[in-house]
PDB file of C-alpha atoms and ligand atoms in Angstrom:
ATOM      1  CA  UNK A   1     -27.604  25.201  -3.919  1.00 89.00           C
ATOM      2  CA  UNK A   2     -30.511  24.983  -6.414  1.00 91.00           C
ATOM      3  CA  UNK A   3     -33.375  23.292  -4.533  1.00 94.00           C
ATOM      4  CA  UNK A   4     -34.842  20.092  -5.872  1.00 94.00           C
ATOM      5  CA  UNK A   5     -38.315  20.560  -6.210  1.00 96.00           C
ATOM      6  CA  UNK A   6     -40.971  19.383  -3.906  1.00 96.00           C
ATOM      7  CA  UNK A   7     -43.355  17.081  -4.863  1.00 96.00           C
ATOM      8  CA  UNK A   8     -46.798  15.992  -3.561  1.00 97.00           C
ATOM      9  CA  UNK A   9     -46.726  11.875  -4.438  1.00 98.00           C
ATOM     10  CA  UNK A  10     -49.716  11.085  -2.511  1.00 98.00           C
ATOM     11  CA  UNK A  11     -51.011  13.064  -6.114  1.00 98.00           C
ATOM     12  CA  UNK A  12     -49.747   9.826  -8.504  1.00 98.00           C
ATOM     13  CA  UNK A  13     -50.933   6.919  -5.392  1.00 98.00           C
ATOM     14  CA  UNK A  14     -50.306   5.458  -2.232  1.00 98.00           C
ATOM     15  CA  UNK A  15     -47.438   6.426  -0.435  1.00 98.00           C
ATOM     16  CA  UNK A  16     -46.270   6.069   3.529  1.00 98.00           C
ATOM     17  CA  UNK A  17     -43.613   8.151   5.369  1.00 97.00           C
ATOM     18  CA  UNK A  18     -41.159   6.636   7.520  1.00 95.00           C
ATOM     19  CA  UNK A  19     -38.666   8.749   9.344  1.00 94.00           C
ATOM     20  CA  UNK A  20     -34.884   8.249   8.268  1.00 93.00           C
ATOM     21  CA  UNK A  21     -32.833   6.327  10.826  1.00 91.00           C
ATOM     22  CA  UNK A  22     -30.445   7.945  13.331  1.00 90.00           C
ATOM     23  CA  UNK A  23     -27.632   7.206  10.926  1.00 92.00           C
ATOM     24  CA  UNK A  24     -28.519   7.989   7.803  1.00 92.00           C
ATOM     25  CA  UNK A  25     -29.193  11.439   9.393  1.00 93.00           C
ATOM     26  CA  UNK A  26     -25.684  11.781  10.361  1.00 93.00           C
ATOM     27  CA  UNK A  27     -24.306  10.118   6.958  1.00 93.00           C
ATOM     28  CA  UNK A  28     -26.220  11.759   4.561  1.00 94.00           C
ATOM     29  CA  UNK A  29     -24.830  15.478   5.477  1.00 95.00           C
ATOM     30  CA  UNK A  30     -21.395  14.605   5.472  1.00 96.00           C
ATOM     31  CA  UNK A  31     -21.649  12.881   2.229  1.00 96.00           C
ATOM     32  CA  UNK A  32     -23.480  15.765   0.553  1.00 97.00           C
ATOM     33  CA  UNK A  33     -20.893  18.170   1.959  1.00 97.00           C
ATOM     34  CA  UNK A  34     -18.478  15.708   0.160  1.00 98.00           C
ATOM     35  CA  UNK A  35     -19.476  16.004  -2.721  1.00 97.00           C
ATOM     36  CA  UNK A  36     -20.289  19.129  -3.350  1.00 97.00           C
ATOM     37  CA  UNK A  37     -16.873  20.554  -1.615  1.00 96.00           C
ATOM     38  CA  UNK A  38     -14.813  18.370  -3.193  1.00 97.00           C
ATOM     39  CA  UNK A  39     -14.320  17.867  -7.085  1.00 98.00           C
ATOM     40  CA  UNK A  40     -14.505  14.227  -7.302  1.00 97.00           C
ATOM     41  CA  UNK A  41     -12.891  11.773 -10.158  1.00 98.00           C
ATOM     42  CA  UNK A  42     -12.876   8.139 -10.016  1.00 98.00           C
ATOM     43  CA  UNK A  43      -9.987   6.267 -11.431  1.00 98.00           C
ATOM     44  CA  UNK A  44     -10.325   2.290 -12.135  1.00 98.00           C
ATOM     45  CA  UNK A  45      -8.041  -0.621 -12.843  1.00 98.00           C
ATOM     46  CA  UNK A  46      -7.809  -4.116 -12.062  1.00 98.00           C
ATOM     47  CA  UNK A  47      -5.265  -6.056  -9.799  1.00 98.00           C
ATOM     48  CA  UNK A  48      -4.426  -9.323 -10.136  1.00 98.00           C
ATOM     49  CA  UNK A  49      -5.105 -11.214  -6.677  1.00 98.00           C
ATOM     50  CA  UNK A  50      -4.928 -14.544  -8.093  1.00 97.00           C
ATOM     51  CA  UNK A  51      -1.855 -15.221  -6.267  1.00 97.00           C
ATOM     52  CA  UNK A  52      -2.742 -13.005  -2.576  1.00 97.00           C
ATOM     53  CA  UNK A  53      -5.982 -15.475  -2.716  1.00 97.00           C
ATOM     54  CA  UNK A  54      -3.697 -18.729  -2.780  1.00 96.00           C
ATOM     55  CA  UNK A  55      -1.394 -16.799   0.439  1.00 96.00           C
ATOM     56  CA  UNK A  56      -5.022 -15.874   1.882  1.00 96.00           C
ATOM     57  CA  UNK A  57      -6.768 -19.790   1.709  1.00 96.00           C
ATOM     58  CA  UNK A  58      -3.505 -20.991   2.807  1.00 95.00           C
ATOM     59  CA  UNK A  59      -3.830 -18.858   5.985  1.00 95.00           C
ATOM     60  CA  UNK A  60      -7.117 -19.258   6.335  1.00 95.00           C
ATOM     61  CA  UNK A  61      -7.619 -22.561   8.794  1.00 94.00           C
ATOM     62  CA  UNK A  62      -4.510 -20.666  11.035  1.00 94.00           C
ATOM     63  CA  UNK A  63      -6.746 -18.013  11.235  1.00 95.00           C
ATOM     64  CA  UNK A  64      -9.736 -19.615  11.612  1.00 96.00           C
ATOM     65  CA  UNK A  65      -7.776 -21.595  14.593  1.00 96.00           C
ATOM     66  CA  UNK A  66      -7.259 -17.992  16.179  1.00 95.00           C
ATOM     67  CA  UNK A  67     -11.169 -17.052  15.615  1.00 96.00           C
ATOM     68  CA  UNK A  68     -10.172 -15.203  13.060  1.00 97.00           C
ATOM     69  CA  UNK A  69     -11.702 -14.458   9.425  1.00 96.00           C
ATOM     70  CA  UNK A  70      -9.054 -13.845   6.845  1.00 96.00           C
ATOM     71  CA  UNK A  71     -11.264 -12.006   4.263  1.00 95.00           C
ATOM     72  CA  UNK A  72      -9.289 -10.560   1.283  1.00 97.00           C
ATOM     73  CA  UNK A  73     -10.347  -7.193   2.713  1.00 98.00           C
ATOM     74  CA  UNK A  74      -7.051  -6.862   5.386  1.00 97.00           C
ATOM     75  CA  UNK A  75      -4.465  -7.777   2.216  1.00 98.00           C
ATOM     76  CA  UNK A  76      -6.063  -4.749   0.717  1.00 98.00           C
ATOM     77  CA  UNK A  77      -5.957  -3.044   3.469  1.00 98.00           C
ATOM     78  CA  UNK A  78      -2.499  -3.525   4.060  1.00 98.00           C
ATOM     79  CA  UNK A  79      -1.129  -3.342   0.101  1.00 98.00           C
ATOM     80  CA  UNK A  80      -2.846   0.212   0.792  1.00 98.00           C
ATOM     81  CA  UNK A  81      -0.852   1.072   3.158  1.00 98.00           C
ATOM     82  CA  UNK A  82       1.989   0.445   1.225  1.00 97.00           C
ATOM     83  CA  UNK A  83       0.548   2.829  -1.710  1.00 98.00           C
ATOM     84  CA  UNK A  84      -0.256   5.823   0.854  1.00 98.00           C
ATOM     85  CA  UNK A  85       3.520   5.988   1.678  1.00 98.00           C
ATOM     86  CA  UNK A  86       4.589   5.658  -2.009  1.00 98.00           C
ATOM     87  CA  UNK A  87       2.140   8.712  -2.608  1.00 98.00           C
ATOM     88  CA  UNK A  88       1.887  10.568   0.624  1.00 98.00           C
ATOM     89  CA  UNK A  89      -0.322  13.294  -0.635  1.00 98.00           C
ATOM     90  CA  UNK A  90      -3.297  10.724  -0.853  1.00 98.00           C
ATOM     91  CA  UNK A  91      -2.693  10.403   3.211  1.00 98.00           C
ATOM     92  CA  UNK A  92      -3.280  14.271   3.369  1.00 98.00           C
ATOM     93  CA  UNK A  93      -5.946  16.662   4.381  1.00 98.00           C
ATOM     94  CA  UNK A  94      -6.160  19.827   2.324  1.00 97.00           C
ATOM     95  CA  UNK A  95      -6.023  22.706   5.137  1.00 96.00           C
ATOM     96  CA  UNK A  96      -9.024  25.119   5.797  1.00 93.00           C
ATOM     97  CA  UNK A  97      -7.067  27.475   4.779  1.00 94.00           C
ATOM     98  CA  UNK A  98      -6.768  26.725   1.222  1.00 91.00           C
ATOM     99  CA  UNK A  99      -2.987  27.105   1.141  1.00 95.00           C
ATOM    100  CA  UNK A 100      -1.704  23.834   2.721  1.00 97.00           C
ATOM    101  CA  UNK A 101      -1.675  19.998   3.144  1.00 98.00           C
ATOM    102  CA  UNK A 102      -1.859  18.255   6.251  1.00 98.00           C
ATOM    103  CA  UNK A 103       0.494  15.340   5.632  1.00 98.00           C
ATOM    104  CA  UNK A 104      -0.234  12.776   7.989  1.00 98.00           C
ATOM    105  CA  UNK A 105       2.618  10.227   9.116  1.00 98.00           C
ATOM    106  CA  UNK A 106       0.041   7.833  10.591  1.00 98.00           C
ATOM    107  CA  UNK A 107      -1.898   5.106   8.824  1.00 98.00           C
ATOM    108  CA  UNK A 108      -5.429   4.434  10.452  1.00 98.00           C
ATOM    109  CA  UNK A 109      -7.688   3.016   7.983  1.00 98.00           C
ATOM    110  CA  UNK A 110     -11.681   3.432   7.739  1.00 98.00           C
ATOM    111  CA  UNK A 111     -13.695   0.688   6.287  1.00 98.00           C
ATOM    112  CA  UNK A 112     -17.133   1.334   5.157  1.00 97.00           C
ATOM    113  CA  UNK A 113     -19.232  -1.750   6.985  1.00 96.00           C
ATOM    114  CA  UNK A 114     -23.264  -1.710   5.872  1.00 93.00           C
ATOM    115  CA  UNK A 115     -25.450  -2.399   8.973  1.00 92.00           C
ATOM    116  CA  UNK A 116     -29.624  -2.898   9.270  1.00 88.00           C
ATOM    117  CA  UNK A 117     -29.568   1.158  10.359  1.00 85.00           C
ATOM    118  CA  UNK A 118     -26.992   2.314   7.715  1.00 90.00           C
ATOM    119  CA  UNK A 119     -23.560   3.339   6.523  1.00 94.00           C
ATOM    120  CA  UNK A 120     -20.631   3.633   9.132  1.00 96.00           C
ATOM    121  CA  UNK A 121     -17.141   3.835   8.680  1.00 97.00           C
ATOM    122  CA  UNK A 122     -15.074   1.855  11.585  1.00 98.00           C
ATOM    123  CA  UNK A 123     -11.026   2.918  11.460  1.00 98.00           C
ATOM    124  CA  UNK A 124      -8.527   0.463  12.397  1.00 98.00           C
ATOM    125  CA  UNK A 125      -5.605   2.390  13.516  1.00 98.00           C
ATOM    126  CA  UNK A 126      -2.180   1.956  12.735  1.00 98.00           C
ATOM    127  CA  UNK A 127      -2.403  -0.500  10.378  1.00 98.00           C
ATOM    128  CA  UNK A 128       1.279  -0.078   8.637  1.00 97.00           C
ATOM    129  CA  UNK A 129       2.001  -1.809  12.602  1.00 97.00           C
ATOM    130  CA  UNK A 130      -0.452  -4.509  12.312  1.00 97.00           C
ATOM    131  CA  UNK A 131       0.237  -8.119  10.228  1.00 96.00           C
ATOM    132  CA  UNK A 132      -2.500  -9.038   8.003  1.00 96.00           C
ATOM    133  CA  UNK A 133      -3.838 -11.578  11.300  1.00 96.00           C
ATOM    134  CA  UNK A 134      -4.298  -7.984  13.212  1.00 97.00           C
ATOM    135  CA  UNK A 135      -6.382  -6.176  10.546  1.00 98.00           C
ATOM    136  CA  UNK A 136      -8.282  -9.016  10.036  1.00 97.00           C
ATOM    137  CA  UNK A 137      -9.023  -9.797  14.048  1.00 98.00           C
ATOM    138  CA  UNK A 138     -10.006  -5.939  13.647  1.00 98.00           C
ATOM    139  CA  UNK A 139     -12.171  -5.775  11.102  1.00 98.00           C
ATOM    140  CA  UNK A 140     -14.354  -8.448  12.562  1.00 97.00           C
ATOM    141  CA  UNK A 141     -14.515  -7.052  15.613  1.00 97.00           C
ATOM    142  CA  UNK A 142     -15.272  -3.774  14.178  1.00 98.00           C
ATOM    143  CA  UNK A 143     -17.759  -5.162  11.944  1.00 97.00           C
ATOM    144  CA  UNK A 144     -19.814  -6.804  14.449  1.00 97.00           C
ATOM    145  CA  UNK A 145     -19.759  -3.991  16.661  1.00 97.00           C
ATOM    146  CA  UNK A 146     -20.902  -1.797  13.727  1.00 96.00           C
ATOM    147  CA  UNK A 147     -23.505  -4.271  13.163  1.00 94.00           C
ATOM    148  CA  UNK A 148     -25.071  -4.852  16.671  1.00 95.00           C
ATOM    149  CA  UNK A 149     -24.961  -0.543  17.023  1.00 92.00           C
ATOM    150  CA  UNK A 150     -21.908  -0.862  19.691  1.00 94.00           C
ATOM    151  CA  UNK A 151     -19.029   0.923  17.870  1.00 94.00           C
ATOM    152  CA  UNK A 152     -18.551   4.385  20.354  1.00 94.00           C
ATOM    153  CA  UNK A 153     -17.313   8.008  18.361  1.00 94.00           C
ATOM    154  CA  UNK A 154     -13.522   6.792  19.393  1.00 95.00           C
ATOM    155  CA  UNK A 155     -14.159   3.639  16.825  1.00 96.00           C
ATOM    156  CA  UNK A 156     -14.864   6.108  13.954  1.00 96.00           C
ATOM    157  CA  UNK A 157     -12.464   8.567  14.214  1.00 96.00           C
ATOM    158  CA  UNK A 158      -9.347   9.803  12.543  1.00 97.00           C
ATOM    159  CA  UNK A 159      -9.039   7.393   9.567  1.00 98.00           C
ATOM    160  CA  UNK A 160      -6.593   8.952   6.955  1.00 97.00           C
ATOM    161  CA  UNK A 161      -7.906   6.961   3.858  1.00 98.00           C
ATOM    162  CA  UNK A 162     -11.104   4.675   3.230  1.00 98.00           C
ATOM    163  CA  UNK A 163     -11.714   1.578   1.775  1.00 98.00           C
ATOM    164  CA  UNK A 164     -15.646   0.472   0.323  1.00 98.00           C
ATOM    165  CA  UNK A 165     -15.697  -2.731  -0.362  1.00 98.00           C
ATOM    166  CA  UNK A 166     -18.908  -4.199  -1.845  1.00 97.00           C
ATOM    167  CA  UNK A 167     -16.804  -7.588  -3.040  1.00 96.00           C
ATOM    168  CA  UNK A 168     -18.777  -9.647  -0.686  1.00 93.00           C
ATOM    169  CA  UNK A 169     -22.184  -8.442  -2.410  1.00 96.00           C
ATOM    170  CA  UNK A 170     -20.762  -8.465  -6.263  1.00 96.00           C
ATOM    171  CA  UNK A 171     -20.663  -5.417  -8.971  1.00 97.00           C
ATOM    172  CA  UNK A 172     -17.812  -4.677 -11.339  1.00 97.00           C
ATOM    173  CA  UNK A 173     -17.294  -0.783 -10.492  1.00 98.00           C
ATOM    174  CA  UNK A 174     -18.322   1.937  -8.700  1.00 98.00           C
ATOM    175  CA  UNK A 175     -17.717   5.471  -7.393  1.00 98.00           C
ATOM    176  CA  UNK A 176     -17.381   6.057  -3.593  1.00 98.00           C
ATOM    177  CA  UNK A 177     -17.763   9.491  -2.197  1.00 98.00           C
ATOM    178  CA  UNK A 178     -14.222  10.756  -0.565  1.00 98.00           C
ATOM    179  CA  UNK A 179     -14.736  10.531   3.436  1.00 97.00           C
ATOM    180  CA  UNK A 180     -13.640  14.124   3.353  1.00 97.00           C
ATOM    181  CA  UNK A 181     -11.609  16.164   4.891  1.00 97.00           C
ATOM    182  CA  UNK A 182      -9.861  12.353   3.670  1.00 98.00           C
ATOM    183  CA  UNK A 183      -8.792  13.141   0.098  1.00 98.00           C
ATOM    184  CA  UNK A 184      -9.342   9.640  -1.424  1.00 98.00           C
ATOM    185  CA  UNK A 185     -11.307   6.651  -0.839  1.00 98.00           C
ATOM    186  CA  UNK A 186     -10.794   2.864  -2.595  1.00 98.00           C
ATOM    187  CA  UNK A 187     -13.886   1.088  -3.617  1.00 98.00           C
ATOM    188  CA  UNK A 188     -13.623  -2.116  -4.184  1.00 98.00           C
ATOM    189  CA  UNK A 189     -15.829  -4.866  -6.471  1.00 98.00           C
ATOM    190  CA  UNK A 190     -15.930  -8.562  -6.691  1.00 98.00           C
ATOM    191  CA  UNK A 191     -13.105 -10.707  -7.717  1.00 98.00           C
ATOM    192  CA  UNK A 192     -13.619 -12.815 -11.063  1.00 98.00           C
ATOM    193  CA  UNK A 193     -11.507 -14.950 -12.363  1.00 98.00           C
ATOM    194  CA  UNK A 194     -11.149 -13.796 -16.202  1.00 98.00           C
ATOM    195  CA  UNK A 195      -8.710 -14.948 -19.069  1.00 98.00           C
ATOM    196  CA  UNK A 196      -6.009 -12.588 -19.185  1.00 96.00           C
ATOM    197  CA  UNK A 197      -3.818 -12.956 -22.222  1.00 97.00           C
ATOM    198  CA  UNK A 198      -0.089 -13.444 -21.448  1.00 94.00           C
ATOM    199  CA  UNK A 199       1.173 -12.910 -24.553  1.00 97.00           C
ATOM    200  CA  UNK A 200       0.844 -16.395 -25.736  1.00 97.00           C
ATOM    201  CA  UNK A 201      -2.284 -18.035 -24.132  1.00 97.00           C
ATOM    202  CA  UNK A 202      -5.136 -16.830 -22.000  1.00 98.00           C
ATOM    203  CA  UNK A 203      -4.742 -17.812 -18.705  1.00 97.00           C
ATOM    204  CA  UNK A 204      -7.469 -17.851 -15.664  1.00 98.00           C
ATOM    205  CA  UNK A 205      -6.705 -14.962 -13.342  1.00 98.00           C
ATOM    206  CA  UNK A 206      -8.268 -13.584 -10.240  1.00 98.00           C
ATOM    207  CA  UNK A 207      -9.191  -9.916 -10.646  1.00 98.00           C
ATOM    208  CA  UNK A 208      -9.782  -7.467  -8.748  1.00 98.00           C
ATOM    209  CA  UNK A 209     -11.544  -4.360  -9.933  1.00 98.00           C
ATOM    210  CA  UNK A 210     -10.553  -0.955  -8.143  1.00 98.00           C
ATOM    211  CA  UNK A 211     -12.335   2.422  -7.978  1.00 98.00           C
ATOM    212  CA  UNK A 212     -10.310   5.285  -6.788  1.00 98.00           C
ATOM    213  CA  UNK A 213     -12.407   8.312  -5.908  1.00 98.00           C
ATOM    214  CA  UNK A 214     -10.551  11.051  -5.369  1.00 98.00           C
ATOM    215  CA  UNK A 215     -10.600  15.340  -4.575  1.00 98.00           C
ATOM    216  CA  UNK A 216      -9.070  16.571  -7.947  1.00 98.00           C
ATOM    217  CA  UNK A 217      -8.005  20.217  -5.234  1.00 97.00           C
ATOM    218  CA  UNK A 218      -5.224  17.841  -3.666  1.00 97.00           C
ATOM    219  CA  UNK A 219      -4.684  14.734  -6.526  1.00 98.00           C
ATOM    220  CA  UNK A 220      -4.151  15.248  -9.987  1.00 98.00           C
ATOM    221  CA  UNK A 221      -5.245  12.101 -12.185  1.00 98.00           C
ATOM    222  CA  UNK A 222      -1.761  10.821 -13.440  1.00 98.00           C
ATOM    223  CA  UNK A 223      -1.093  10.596  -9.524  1.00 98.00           C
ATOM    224  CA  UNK A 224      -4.537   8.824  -9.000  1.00 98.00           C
ATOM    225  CA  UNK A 225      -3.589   6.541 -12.387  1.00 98.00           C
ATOM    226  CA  UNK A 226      -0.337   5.789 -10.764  1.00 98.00           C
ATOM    227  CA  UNK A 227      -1.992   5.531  -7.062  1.00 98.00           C
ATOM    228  CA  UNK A 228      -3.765   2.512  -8.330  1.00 98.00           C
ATOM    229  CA  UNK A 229      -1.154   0.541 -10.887  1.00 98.00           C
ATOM    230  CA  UNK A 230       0.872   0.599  -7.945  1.00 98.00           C
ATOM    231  CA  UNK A 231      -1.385  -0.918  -5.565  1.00 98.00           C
ATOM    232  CA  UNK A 232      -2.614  -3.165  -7.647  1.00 98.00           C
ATOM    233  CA  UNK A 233       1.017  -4.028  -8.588  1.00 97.00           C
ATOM    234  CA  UNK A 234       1.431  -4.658  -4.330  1.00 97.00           C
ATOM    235  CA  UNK A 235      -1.937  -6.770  -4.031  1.00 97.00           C
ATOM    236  CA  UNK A 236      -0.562  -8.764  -7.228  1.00 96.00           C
ATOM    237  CA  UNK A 237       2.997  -9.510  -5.416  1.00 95.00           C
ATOM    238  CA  UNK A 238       1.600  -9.718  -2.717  1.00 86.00           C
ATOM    239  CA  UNK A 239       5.021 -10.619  -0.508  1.00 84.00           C
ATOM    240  CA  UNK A 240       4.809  -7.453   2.383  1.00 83.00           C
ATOM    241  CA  UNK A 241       1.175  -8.180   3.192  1.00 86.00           C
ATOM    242  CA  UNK A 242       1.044 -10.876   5.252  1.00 84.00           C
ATOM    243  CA  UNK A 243       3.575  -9.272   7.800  1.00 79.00           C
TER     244      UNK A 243
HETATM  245  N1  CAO B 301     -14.235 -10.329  -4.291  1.00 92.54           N
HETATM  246  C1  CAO B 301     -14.763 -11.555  -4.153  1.00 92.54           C
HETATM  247  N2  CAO B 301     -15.165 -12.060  -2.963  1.00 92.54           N
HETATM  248  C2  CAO B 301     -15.021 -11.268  -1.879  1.00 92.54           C
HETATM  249  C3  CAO B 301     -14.478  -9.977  -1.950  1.00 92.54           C
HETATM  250  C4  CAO B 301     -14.078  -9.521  -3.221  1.00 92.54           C
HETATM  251  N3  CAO B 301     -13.558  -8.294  -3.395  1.00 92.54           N
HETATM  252  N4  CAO B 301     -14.490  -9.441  -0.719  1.00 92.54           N
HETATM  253  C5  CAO B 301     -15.010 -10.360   0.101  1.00 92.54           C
HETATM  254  N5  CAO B 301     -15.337 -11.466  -0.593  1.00 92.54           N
HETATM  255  C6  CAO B 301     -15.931 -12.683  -0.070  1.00 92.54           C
HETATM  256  C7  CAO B 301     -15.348 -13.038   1.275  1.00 92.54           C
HETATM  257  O1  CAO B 301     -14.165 -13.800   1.134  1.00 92.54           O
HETATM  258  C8  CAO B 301     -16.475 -13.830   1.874  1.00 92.54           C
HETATM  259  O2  CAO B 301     -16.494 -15.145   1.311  1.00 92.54           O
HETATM  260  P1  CAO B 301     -16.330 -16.449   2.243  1.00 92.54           P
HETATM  261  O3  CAO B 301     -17.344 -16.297   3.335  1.00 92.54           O
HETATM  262  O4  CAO B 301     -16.574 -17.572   1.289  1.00 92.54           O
HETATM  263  O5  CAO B 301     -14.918 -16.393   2.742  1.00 92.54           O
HETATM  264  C9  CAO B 301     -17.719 -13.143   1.348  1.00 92.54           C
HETATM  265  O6  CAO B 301     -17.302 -12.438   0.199  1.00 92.54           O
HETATM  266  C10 CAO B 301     -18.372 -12.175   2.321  1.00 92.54           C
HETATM  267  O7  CAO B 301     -17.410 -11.269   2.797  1.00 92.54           O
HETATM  268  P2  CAO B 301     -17.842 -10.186   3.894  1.00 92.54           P
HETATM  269  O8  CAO B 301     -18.576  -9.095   3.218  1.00 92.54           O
HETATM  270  O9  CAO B 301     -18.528 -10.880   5.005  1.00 92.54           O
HETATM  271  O10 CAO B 301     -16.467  -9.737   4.512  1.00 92.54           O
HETATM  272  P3  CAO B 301     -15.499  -8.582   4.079  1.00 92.54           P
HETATM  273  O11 CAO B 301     -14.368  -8.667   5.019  1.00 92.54           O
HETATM  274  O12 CAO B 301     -15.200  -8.622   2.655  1.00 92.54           O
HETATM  275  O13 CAO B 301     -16.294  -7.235   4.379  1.00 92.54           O
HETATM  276  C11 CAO B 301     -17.455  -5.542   5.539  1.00 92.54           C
HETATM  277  C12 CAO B 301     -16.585  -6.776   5.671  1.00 92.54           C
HETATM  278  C13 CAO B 301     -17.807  -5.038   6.908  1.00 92.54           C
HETATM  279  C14 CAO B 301     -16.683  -4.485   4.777  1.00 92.54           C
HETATM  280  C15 CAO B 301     -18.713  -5.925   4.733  1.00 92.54           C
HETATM  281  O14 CAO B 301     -19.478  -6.838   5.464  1.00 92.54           O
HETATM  282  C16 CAO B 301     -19.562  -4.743   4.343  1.00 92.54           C
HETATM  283  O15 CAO B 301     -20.279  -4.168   5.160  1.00 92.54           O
HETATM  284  N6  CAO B 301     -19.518  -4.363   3.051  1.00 92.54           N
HETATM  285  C17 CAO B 301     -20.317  -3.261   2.508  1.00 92.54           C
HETATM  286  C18 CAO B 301     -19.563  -1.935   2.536  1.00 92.54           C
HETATM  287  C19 CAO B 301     -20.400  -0.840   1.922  1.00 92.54           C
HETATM  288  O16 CAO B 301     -21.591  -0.726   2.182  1.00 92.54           O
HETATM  289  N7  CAO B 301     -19.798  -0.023   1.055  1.00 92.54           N
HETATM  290  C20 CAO B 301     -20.515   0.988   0.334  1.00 92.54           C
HETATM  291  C21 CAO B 301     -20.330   2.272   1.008  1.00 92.54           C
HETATM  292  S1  CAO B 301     -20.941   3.575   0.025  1.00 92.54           S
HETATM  293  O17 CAO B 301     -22.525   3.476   0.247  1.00 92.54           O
END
């Protein structure tokens, strides 16, 4: 690879070197060998979660009764789920050898969680066996271990399919870098309500925006294009989430 050049900054004022964490030195490889392996596109669309947030609130003092925070992340989660086995080669690893997909007939899910020392990605296995109280017990779980430094290498391992979601933080669209050997990751931005014109008014609808990265090797963009409609047509229904 062409090298970026080095540069004395001390030269232009004061400067101070810290070292990079423990984690950012792991992270930072594997998402440079991402990206430059793997031809990346990212496809975006909007869902409509107006009515998944009504099904979410309503669950959310049951939940809360459990210890449990229902966060719009684990209907995601799940109305992925539903996508990867409409369009099993986005729950695929391209094989070393050039010539074949790995199709995988599990669905563990990563989540990227943001922690003081820097990017991890907790999986929460078989999620297409979980109900939408499961995922969420998990992700909390997960997420506080990721945040206190506790999750172990079994935690982080052998997620088919990612999902970023920076909702809690805001934005309106972004581009994740595919976990590879994964072939696709979700990134997902905050919900607005927005009028949406139903062909006779403009009504107030919750939207979701959704940014599909994805290896152009192993997806082709009409897949990725119908990937998301698809998903987003599953978070908008929203009936085979909670269960
Ligand atoms: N739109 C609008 N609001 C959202 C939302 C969305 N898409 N997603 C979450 N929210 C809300 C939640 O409902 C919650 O609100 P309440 O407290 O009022 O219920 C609030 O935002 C905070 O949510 P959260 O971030 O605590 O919880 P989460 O389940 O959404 O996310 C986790 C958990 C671990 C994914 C998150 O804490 C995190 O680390 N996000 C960053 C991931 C990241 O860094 N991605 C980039 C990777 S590439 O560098």
């Amino acid at each position: 690879l062409p090298q970026v050049p080095e540069i004395d900054h001390s030269k232009f004022g004061d400067v101070e070197r810290v070292p990079l964490g423990r984690i950012k030195k792991i992270s930072g490889p594997r998402l440079q060998a991402s990206w430059v392996n793997a031809p990346h596109v990212t496809q975006h669309d909007d869902a409509d979660i107006t009515k998944m947030d009504a099904v979410r609130k309503a669950l959310k003092s049951d939940a809360e009764s459990m210890g449990i925070k229902m966060t719009p992340l684990a209907f995601i989660m799940k109305a992925c789920v539903h996508a990867l086995r409409e369009f099993p080669d986005f729950n695929s690893s391209l094989d070393p050898d050039g010539e074949h997909l790995i199709m995988k007939k599990y669905f563990h899910l990563g989540f990227a969680a943001d922690t003081p020392n820097g990017l991890v990605v907790p999986v929460i296995r078989d999620v297409d066996e979980k109900n939408v109280f499961d995922v969420a017990r998990e992700l909390g779980e997960l997420a506080e271990k990721a945040r206190n430094g506790k999750l172990q290498q079994k935690h982080m391992q052998g997620a088919c399919f990612t999902v970023s979601s920076l909702g809690g933080i805001g934005g309106t669209a972004f581009t994740p870098i595919v976990n590879a050997p994964e072939v696709a990751i979700l990134g997902v931005s905050k919900a607005e309500m927005k009028p949406v014109w139903n062909g006779q008014d403009f009504e107030p609808r919750l939207t979701l925006p959704l940014s599909l990265s994805y290896d152009h090797r192993v997806i082709d963009g009409a897949a990725a294009a119908r990937f998301t409609r698809y998903l987003a047509d599953v978070l908008a229904d929203c009936r085979n989430l909670v269960m």
